């Protein structure tokens, strides 16, 4: 880590806290933000009214993250049980019972995310169109079988009871390179020009669903410019009702499947011709993904069966299935972890100005030649932990083994998860129970890996077994988070970065041991043999790409303005934006190594659509000694952490033709140019 790197990371954090201080913060601990190097765990800036609760060792006290008007330390923890999302009801079996068919809508509704007694929260999520009780944040889980296709009609129903469009719940920055429906067919999917700084976009909301990790054909991948508006009564005249690629993919999909795309919808068919794995589905609209996902719509998609799965009964189970009788006990549970901030009326908080991020008050785009967007924040960190749609829930567990499928569903926050006995123990805390990781994004690992902690970048999944066997009834364990309340750059908690506030974002959920109800017949993880792992063949092409961050080109010392991907030329990065000509164009059927050079100060989780890749190695840029992937990265993955100052090498087989994207899964980055189209084949 260079001095420059260190200075800028600290500078960003100081600036953020400085803004909080000006809004009525008090300094504790004798040190003030703004002094170079002064930001340590002993430096406390607590926004007005925020006080740590519980008994905290002074050395681990940290400030709560600034957010909305609801003080996270006033929200009681572990009062509501974890919600285990049921299986999503199918609409029909079609094609002579060879295919599952769903009609799934995204709607707006109220949900109790905060504890009982606190206000409910208006959210969006998916549910079964014909079954109103199935709308939940996170959405119910789609249960799919390898080689049995799933067809989904995805309907954008962000309309009110009169059929008029609903505006976004959150502030949409119209100055990004974004879907831009008001631009009409000639100006959609562009960065509009403004003569004065605009306010937030309040028109109808474009959406398009991506099955994350899916081996999807291009027309079913949820291409970011294939969005569509709801079929509302009052779409303003001149608006584009679909993105630049909506019509092209509609025509292709309709001819392939025979299913009609009606206004306000798209029909995607997933062949499920891939390894059994934990996928998830979420929105992918250009320049709006951070907001559309933060508002709620996302769900798990569990793909089972085939030669890359294990026979029933080997692993802890079952997971929820259709037709389960009430009271069914589940020992396989998906756990989506997200950070959110709230206002005191229960509404979601998301920053409405750039000023929230770094105090920069303008000039913004539209005035005085500025190129800084007025609303977009380069990263966002919520100040509360939400697990499966509830803040800090608890789960009663029997003294036996459980299979948890973890998802980091945050916007910008990396997670370092650990199971401990004391949630406010001095960090780094000692693990009370290990995780046995058995799988990642692309299915099972070659062998189980025993870990004291799980490091999870955005969108990564960890399929793990936790063994509570032998714990006394009444015992309590806590899942905590030791990643930072700021951009992650690698390293170890409290040595290389301050950990998340132990009073708030440093806690995730609680396990309470209850009496054993059913005997555990699953195989202990130390004795588990996972399905035979077949690695990719040799690569024929090595490609160099780059990760970059850019400051304002117009205003001295203001930044970042955007994050960019790009190529390499003679050892230096060549910056590329979303609209630049395609530079990654693998041949159909080619196996390629991509060397990702990270020239930024932060780690970025890089996601490539359509493929599941292998991590080859990592090394310092300019270094000579590559290091192998981590033990938990030895399976197939669709998202990989690229560390600052390093080259991260992955290997992928590009076996479906067409137009896809690769991008950073810090969704604030993805939404402001850190995404590139790529094409497989001609
Ligand atoms: Cu990024």
JSON list of N, CA and C and ligand atoms in Angstrom, two decimals, residues 563 603-605 664-666 669 674, ligand 1:
[
{"chain": "A", "resi": 563, "resn": "UNK", "atom": "N", "xyz": [-15.73, 5.92, -11.77]},
{"chain": "A", "resi": 563, "resn": "UNK", "atom": "CA", "xyz": [-14.82, 4.79, -11.83]},
{"chain": "A", "resi": 563, "resn": "UNK", "atom": "C", "xyz": [-14.93, 4.21, -13.24]},
{"chain": "A", "resi": 603, "resn": "UNK", "atom": "N", "xyz": [-10.39, -2.12, -3.29]},
{"chain": "A", "resi": 603, "resn": "UNK", "atom": "CA", "xyz": [-10.73, -3.41, -3.87]},
{"chain": "A", "resi": 603, "resn": "UNK", "atom": "C", "xyz": [-12.07, -3.29, -4.60]},
{"chain": "A", "resi": 604, "resn": "UNK", "atom": "N", "xyz": [-12.16, -3.96, -5.74]},
{"chain": "A", "resi": 604, "resn": "UNK", "atom": "CA", "xyz": [-13.40, -3.96, -6.51]},
{"chain": "A", "resi": 604, "resn": "UNK", "atom": "C", "xyz": [-13.80, -5.41, -6.80]},
{"chain": "A", "resi": 605, "resn": "UNK", "atom": "N", "xyz": [-15.06, -5.77, -6.53]},
{"chain": "A", "resi": 605, "resn": "UNK", "atom": "CA", "xyz": [-15.54, -7.10, -6.90]},
{"chain": "A", "resi": 605, "resn": "UNK", "atom": "C", "xyz": [-15.97, -7.09, -8.37]},
{"chain": "A", "resi": 664, "resn": "UNK", "atom": "N", "xyz": [-17.86, -3.79, -12.21]},
{"chain": "A", "resi": 664, "resn": "UNK", "atom": "CA", "xyz": [-17.66, -3.79, -10.77]},
{"chain": "A", "resi": 664, "resn": "UNK", "atom": "C", "xyz": [-19.02, -3.95, -10.11]},
{"chain": "A", "resi": 665, "resn": "UNK", "atom": "N", "xyz": [-19.08, -4.75, -9.03]},
{"chain": "A", "resi": 665, "resn": "UNK", "atom": "CA", "xyz": [-20.35, -4.95, -8.34]},
{"chain": "A", "resi": 665, "resn": "UNK", "atom": "C", "xyz": [-20.51, -4.05, -7.12]},
{"chain": "A", "resi": 666, "resn": "UNK", "atom": "N", "xyz": [-19.59, -3.11, -6.91]},
{"chain": "A", "resi": 666, "resn": "UNK", "atom": "CA", "xyz": [-19.95, -1.95, -6.07]},
{"chain": "A", "resi": 666, "resn": "UNK", "atom": "C", "xyz": [-20.91, -1.17, -6.96]},
{"chain": "A", "resi": 669, "resn": "UNK", "atom": "N", "xyz": [-20.32, 2.21, -8.34]},
{"chain": "A", "resi": 669, "resn": "UNK", "atom": "CA", "xyz": [-19.32, 2.27, -9.41]},
{"chain": "A", "resi": 669, "resn": "UNK", "atom": "C", "xyz": [-19.92, 1.82, -10.74]},
{"chain": "A", "resi": 674, "resn": "UNK", "atom": "N", "xyz": [-18.30, 2.17, -14.43]},
{"chain": "A", "resi": 674, "resn": "UNK", "atom": "CA", "xyz": [-17.40, 1.02, -14.18]},
{"chain": "A", "resi": 674, "resn": "UNK", "atom": "C", "xyz": [-18.06, -0.27, -14.67]},
{"chain": "B", "resi": 1, "resn": "LIG", "atom": "CU1", "xyz": [-15.71, -0.77, -8.12]}
]
